[in-house]
Coordinates of C-alpha atoms in Angstrom, one line a residue:
G1 CA -13.0 -1.6 -27.0
I2 CA -12.0 -4.5 -24.8
Q3 CA -9.7 -7.3 -25.9
Q4 CA -9.7 -10.3 -23.6
I5 CA -7.4 -13.3 -23.6
R6 CA -7.6 -15.8 -20.8
G7 CA -8.4 -13.3 -18.0
M8 CA -6.1 -10.6 -19.5
K9 CA -7.7 -7.5 -20.9
T10 CA -6.3 -4.6 -22.8
L11 CA -8.1 -1.5 -21.7
D12 CA -8.1 2.2 -22.7
F13 CA -7.0 4.3 -19.7
G14 CA -7.6 7.9 -20.8
G15 CA -6.3 7.2 -24.3
S16 CA -3.4 4.8 -23.4
K17 CA -3.8 1.1 -23.8
E18 CA -2.7 -1.0 -20.8
K19 CA -3.0 -4.7 -19.9
V20 CA -4.8 -5.8 -16.8
Y21 CA -5.2 -9.2 -15.3
E22 CA -8.4 -10.3 -13.6
R23 CA -8.9 -12.9 -10.9
S24 CA -11.7 -14.6 -12.9
D25 CA -9.0 -16.6 -14.7
W26 CA -7.6 -17.9 -11.4
P27 CA -10.4 -19.8 -9.5
K28 CA -9.3 -21.5 -6.3
E29 CA -9.0 -24.9 -8.0
K30 CA -6.5 -23.5 -10.5
L31 CA -4.6 -21.7 -7.7
H32 CA -4.3 -24.9 -5.7
D33 CA -3.2 -27.0 -8.7
Y34 CA -0.7 -24.4 -9.9
F35 CA 1.0 -23.9 -6.5
K36 CA 0.5 -27.5 -5.3
N37 CA 4.2 -28.1 -4.9
D38 CA 4.9 -24.7 -3.3
T39 CA 5.3 -23.5 0.2
I40 CA 4.6 -19.7 0.4
A41 CA 6.6 -18.2 3.2
V42 CA 5.4 -14.8 4.4
L43 CA 8.3 -13.0 6.1
G44 CA 7.0 -10.3 8.5
Y45 CA 3.6 -9.8 10.1
G46 CA 3.1 -6.1 9.7
P47 CA 0.1 -4.7 7.8
Q48 CA 0.9 -6.4 4.5
G49 CA 2.2 -9.6 6.0
H50 CA -0.9 -9.9 8.1
G51 CA -3.4 -9.1 5.3
Q52 CA -1.7 -11.2 2.6
G53 CA -0.9 -14.0 5.0
L54 CA -4.5 -14.4 6.2
N55 CA -5.9 -14.1 2.7
L56 CA -3.6 -16.8 1.4
R57 CA -4.6 -19.0 4.3
D58 CA -8.3 -18.4 3.7
N59 CA -7.7 -19.2 0.0
G60 CA -6.4 -22.6 1.0
M61 CA -2.8 -22.0 0.0
N62 CA 0.1 -23.8 1.6
V63 CA 1.4 -20.7 3.6
I64 CA 3.7 -20.3 6.5
V65 CA 4.7 -17.1 8.4
G66 CA 8.3 -16.2 9.5
V67 CA 8.8 -13.6 12.2
R68 CA 11.2 -13.0 15.2
K69 CA 10.4 -15.7 17.7
D70 CA 8.4 -14.5 20.8
G71 CA 8.3 -10.9 19.5
R72 CA 5.3 -8.7 19.2
S73 CA 4.4 -10.0 15.7
W74 CA 4.9 -13.6 16.8
K75 CA 2.4 -13.2 19.6
K76 CA -0.1 -11.5 17.2
A77 CA 0.3 -14.3 14.7
V78 CA -0.3 -16.9 17.4
A79 CA -3.4 -15.1 18.5
E80 CA -4.7 -15.2 14.9
G81 CA -4.3 -18.9 14.6
W82 CA -0.8 -19.5 13.3
V83 CA 0.7 -22.5 15.1
P84 CA 4.4 -22.5 16.0
G85 CA 6.3 -25.4 14.4
K86 CA 3.4 -26.0 11.9
N87 CA 2.9 -22.8 10.0
L88 CA 4.7 -20.2 12.2
F89 CA 8.5 -20.2 12.3
S90 CA 11.5 -18.0 12.7
I91 CA 12.5 -15.8 9.7
E92 CA 15.4 -18.1 8.9
E93 CA 13.3 -21.3 9.1
A94 CA 10.5 -19.9 7.0
A95 CA 12.9 -18.6 4.4
N96 CA 14.5 -22.0 4.2
K97 CA 11.1 -23.9 3.9
G98 CA 9.6 -21.5 1.4
T99 CA 9.7 -22.0 -2.3
V100 CA 8.0 -18.6 -2.7
V101 CA 9.6 -16.2 -0.2
M102 CA 7.4 -13.2 0.3
N103 CA 9.7 -10.5 1.8
L104 CA 7.1 -8.3 3.5
L105 CA 9.3 -6.9 6.3
S106 CA 9.6 -3.2 6.6
D107 CA 11.9 -1.4 4.2
A108 CA 14.5 -0.9 7.0
A109 CA 14.2 -4.5 8.1
Q110 CA 14.7 -5.7 4.5
R111 CA 18.0 -3.9 4.5
D112 CA 19.1 -5.1 7.9
L113 CA 18.0 -8.7 7.5
W114 CA 19.0 -9.3 3.9
S115 CA 22.3 -11.0 4.9
T116 CA 20.2 -13.3 7.1
I117 CA 17.7 -14.2 4.4
K118 CA 19.9 -14.3 1.3
P119 CA 21.5 -17.8 2.0
Y120 CA 18.0 -19.3 1.8
I121 CA 17.1 -17.7 -1.6
T122 CA 18.4 -20.6 -3.6
P123 CA 18.0 -21.3 -7.4
G124 CA 14.5 -22.3 -8.4
K125 CA 12.8 -20.2 -5.7
T126 CA 10.6 -17.1 -6.2
L127 CA 11.5 -14.0 -4.2
Y128 CA 8.4 -11.8 -3.9
F129 CA 8.1 -8.2 -2.8
S130 CA 5.2 -5.8 -2.3
H131 CA 7.3 -2.7 -2.6
G132 CA 10.0 -1.8 -5.1
F133 CA 12.0 -0.1 -2.4
A134 CA 14.7 -2.7 -1.6
I135 CA 15.5 -3.5 -5.2
T136 CA 15.4 0.0 -6.6
Y137 CA 17.5 1.6 -3.9
K138 CA 20.0 -1.3 -3.7
D139 CA 22.9 1.1 -3.2
Q140 CA 21.2 2.0 0.2
T141 CA 19.7 -1.4 1.1
H142 CA 22.3 -3.8 -0.5
V143 CA 19.5 -6.1 -1.5
V144 CA 20.8 -7.8 -4.7
P145 CA 19.0 -11.1 -5.5
P146 CA 21.2 -14.0 -6.6
A147 CA 20.9 -15.5 -10.1
G148 CA 18.6 -18.4 -10.7
V149 CA 15.6 -17.1 -8.8
D150 CA 12.4 -15.3 -10.0
V151 CA 12.2 -11.9 -8.5
V152 CA 8.6 -10.5 -8.6
L153 CA 6.5 -7.8 -7.1
C154 CA 2.8 -7.6 -6.3
A155 CA 1.9 -4.3 -4.6
P156 CA -1.7 -3.9 -3.3
K157 CA -2.9 -0.3 -3.8
G158 CA -3.9 0.2 -0.2
S159 CA -3.0 -0.9 3.3
G160 CA -2.9 -4.6 4.4
A161 CA -5.9 -3.9 6.6
T162 CA -7.9 -2.7 3.5
L163 CA -6.7 -5.7 1.5
R164 CA -8.0 -8.0 4.3
T165 CA -11.3 -6.1 4.8
L166 CA -12.2 -6.1 1.1
F167 CA -11.3 -9.8 0.8
L168 CA -13.6 -10.6 3.7
D169 CA -16.4 -8.6 2.0
G170 CA -15.9 -10.6 -1.2
K171 CA -14.3 -7.7 -3.0
G172 CA -10.7 -7.1 -4.1
L173 CA -8.1 -4.3 -3.9
N174 CA -6.3 -3.6 -7.2
S175 CA -2.6 -4.3 -7.2
S176 CA 0.4 -3.6 -9.5
I177 CA 2.7 -6.4 -10.6
A178 CA 6.3 -6.4 -11.9
V179 CA 9.0 -8.9 -12.8
F180 CA 12.6 -7.9 -12.0
Q181 CA 14.2 -11.3 -12.8
D182 CA 12.7 -14.2 -14.7
A183 CA 14.8 -17.3 -14.2
S184 CA 12.0 -19.8 -14.7
G185 CA 10.5 -18.2 -17.8
K186 CA 7.2 -18.2 -15.9
A187 CA 7.7 -15.3 -13.4
K188 CA 4.9 -13.2 -14.7
E189 CA 2.4 -16.1 -14.7
R190 CA 3.5 -16.9 -11.1
V191 CA 3.1 -13.4 -9.9
V192 CA -0.4 -13.0 -11.4
G193 CA -1.4 -16.2 -9.6
L194 CA 0.1 -14.9 -6.4
G195 CA -1.6 -11.6 -6.8
V196 CA -5.0 -13.3 -7.1
A197 CA -4.2 -15.6 -4.1
I198 CA -3.5 -12.6 -1.8
G199 CA -6.9 -11.1 -2.6
S200 CA -6.3 -8.7 -5.5
G201 CA -9.4 -7.8 -7.6
Y202 CA -7.3 -7.0 -10.7
L203 CA -3.7 -6.5 -11.5
Y204 CA -1.8 -4.0 -13.8
E205 CA 1.8 -4.0 -14.9
T206 CA 4.6 -1.7 -13.7
T207 CA 8.3 -2.0 -12.9
F208 CA 9.9 -2.1 -9.5
E209 CA 11.3 1.4 -10.0
K210 CA 8.0 2.9 -11.2
E211 CA 6.1 1.3 -8.3
V212 CA 8.3 2.7 -5.6
Y213 CA 8.5 6.2 -7.2
S214 CA 4.7 6.5 -7.6
D215 CA 4.2 5.0 -4.1
L216 CA 6.5 7.3 -2.3
V217 CA 5.2 10.4 -4.2
G218 CA 1.6 9.4 -3.5
E219 CA 2.1 8.9 0.2
R220 CA 4.0 12.2 0.6
G221 CA 1.6 13.9 -1.7
I222 CA -2.2 13.6 -2.2
L223 CA -2.7 10.4 -0.2
M224 CA -1.3 11.6 3.1
G225 CA 1.2 14.5 3.2
A226 CA -0.5 17.0 0.9
I227 CA -4.0 16.3 2.0
N228 CA -3.0 16.9 5.7
G229 CA -1.3 20.1 4.7
L230 CA -4.3 21.4 2.7
F231 CA -6.7 20.4 5.5
R232 CA -4.6 22.3 8.0
A233 CA -4.2 25.4 5.8
Q234 CA -7.9 25.8 5.1
Y235 CA -8.9 25.1 8.7
D236 CA -6.4 27.6 10.1
I237 CA -7.6 30.4 7.7
L238 CA -11.2 29.8 8.7
R239 CA -10.3 29.8 12.4
A240 CA -8.3 33.0 12.0
Q241 CA -11.3 34.6 10.4
G242 CA -13.5 33.8 13.4
H243 CA -15.2 30.6 12.3
S244 CA -15.9 28.1 15.1
P245 CA -13.9 24.8 15.3
S246 CA -17.0 22.8 14.4
E247 CA -17.8 24.9 11.3
A248 CA -14.2 25.0 10.2
F249 CA -13.9 21.2 10.5
N250 CA -17.2 20.5 8.8
E251 CA -16.3 22.7 5.8
T252 CA -12.8 21.3 5.5
V253 CA -12.7 17.6 6.4
E254 CA -16.2 16.2 7.2
E255 CA -17.9 17.3 4.0
A256 CA -14.9 16.1 2.0
T257 CA -14.7 12.6 3.5
Q258 CA -18.3 12.0 4.1
S259 CA -20.0 13.7 1.1
L260 CA -17.7 14.7 -1.8
F261 CA -14.8 12.3 -1.9
P262 CA -17.2 9.2 -2.1
L263 CA -18.8 10.8 -5.2
I264 CA -15.4 11.1 -6.8
G265 CA -14.7 7.4 -5.9
A266 CA -18.0 6.4 -7.3
K267 CA -18.1 8.1 -10.7
G268 CA -15.2 10.6 -11.0
M269 CA -14.5 14.3 -10.5
D270 CA -17.0 15.5 -13.1
W271 CA -19.8 13.5 -11.3
M272 CA -18.9 15.1 -8.0
Y273 CA -19.1 18.6 -9.6
A274 CA -22.3 17.8 -11.4
N275 CA -23.9 16.9 -8.0
C276 CA -23.1 20.1 -6.2
S277 CA -24.7 23.5 -6.3
V278 CA -24.0 25.8 -9.3
T279 CA -22.3 28.2 -6.9
A280 CA -20.0 25.4 -5.7
Q281 CA -19.4 24.3 -9.3
R282 CA -18.4 27.7 -10.5
G283 CA -16.1 28.3 -7.6
A284 CA -14.3 24.9 -8.0
L285 CA -13.9 25.4 -11.7
D286 CA -12.5 28.9 -11.3
W287 CA -10.1 28.0 -8.5
H288 CA -8.8 24.5 -9.2
Q289 CA -6.2 25.8 -11.7
K290 CA -4.7 28.1 -9.1
F291 CA -4.2 25.2 -6.7
Y292 CA -2.7 23.2 -9.6
D293 CA -0.3 26.0 -10.4
A294 CA 0.7 26.5 -6.8
S295 CA 1.2 22.8 -6.0
L296 CA 2.9 21.6 -9.3
P297 CA 6.4 23.0 -8.3
V298 CA 6.1 21.2 -4.9
F299 CA 5.2 17.9 -6.6
K300 CA 8.2 18.3 -9.0
E301 CA 10.5 18.8 -6.1
L302 CA 8.9 15.8 -4.3
Y303 CA 9.4 13.5 -7.4
E304 CA 13.0 14.5 -7.8
S305 CA 13.6 13.9 -4.0
V306 CA 12.1 10.4 -4.5
K307 CA 14.0 9.7 -7.7
N308 CA 17.5 10.7 -6.4
G309 CA 17.2 8.6 -3.3
T310 CA 16.8 11.5 -0.7
E311 CA 13.5 10.2 0.5
S312 CA 14.5 6.6 0.7
Q313 CA 17.7 7.4 2.6
R314 CA 15.8 9.6 5.1
S315 CA 13.2 6.9 5.6
L316 CA 15.9 4.2 6.2
D317 CA 17.9 6.5 8.6
K318 CA 14.9 7.6 10.6
N319 CA 13.2 4.2 10.8
S320 CA 16.4 2.5 12.0
Q321 CA 16.9 4.7 15.0
A322 CA 16.5 3.0 18.4
D323 CA 14.0 5.5 19.6
Y324 CA 11.9 5.4 16.3
R325 CA 8.7 4.2 17.9
E326 CA 8.9 6.8 20.7
S327 CA 9.7 9.6 18.2
L328 CA 6.9 8.5 15.9
E329 CA 4.4 8.5 18.8
K330 CA 5.5 12.0 19.7
E331 CA 4.8 13.2 16.1
L332 CA 1.5 11.4 15.9
K333 CA 0.5 12.9 19.3
E334 CA 1.1 16.4 17.9
I335 CA -1.3 15.6 15.1
R336 CA -3.8 14.0 17.4
E337 CA -3.8 16.9 19.8
A338 CA -4.0 19.6 17.2
E339 CA -7.3 21.5 17.4
I340 CA -8.5 20.4 14.0
W341 CA -8.4 16.7 14.9
R342 CA -9.7 17.2 18.4
A343 CA -12.6 19.0 16.8
G344 CA -12.9 16.1 14.4
E345 CA -13.3 13.6 17.1
T346 CA -16.3 15.4 18.5
V347 CA -17.8 15.8 15.0
R348 CA -17.4 12.1 14.2
G349 CA -19.1 11.3 17.5
L350 CA -22.2 13.2 16.3
R351 CA -22.7 11.1 13.2
P352 CA -26.0 9.2 13.5
E353 CA -24.3 5.8 12.9
N354 CA -22.1 6.4 16.0
N355 CA -25.1 7.2 18.2
K356 CA -27.0 3.9 17.9

């Protein structure tokens, strides 16, 4: 059953009741009226700052951007229509002008620049994050918000680029929301409105801590780290047994991303199984438990590493190094030049839609 109150629904998620908020209760007219006295300052113009900032602008909100003057992000913002002195400012100026200060800097930059931003986070303002990192790992970041301000989170479940693309297509990425500090008594209402304004399709509740734990586990696990490891392991076994690069890639990555994963996305795992051959079904049903049993201890180790701060500290330390970008490019180059992904480049080039 569905219980609906003013755009809020209580839904059954696999037997557990959860509240979700839909954008249908926040048409543009309501957004404009609710935030008519606010200036929304987006600090940072990385993936989330870029996606959220442009969506806010297209939704007719009073939004400004704050980045390091004349830096790479400043130049990108100018190229995308932000005007210096009008809606593009230094980080300090934007933080000062904003009544809603959206701290969308990188996790390391949030730590490094907190002493710069904090003086402008004055009573009555809303301090907004899209990641629970800085608040949850305050012993490492030293980000401790002052009293008298609302501290909220809206975390899109995807990249800023995806948030932007779906918005332009008239769709919406789902996002999680949380309230860490409610000075106004209206923090949840404000963050739901802001979540809709940045282009979310629907919003569900979490906490800062749970958001960052699930996010870091997901990125290191299924979403990025684990899937890369599993792809490599299967590809390497097939190649070691004499299969060609094209066959190994097609049976490992191409069929997954182009055929089977979209079926899971459309209607679930059982739907994907139901639409495969009986031989494939039998094999998957027989082997999935072995992979579960093999990976569960790794996921337990990963969650503990996230929870105890090991992962956050490593991230802060690594991302703060002067040669970080050069080091990152070296690591990405290793992936890019691995046989599996060089084979993939050729396979992708053979897709009919890429040969028009």
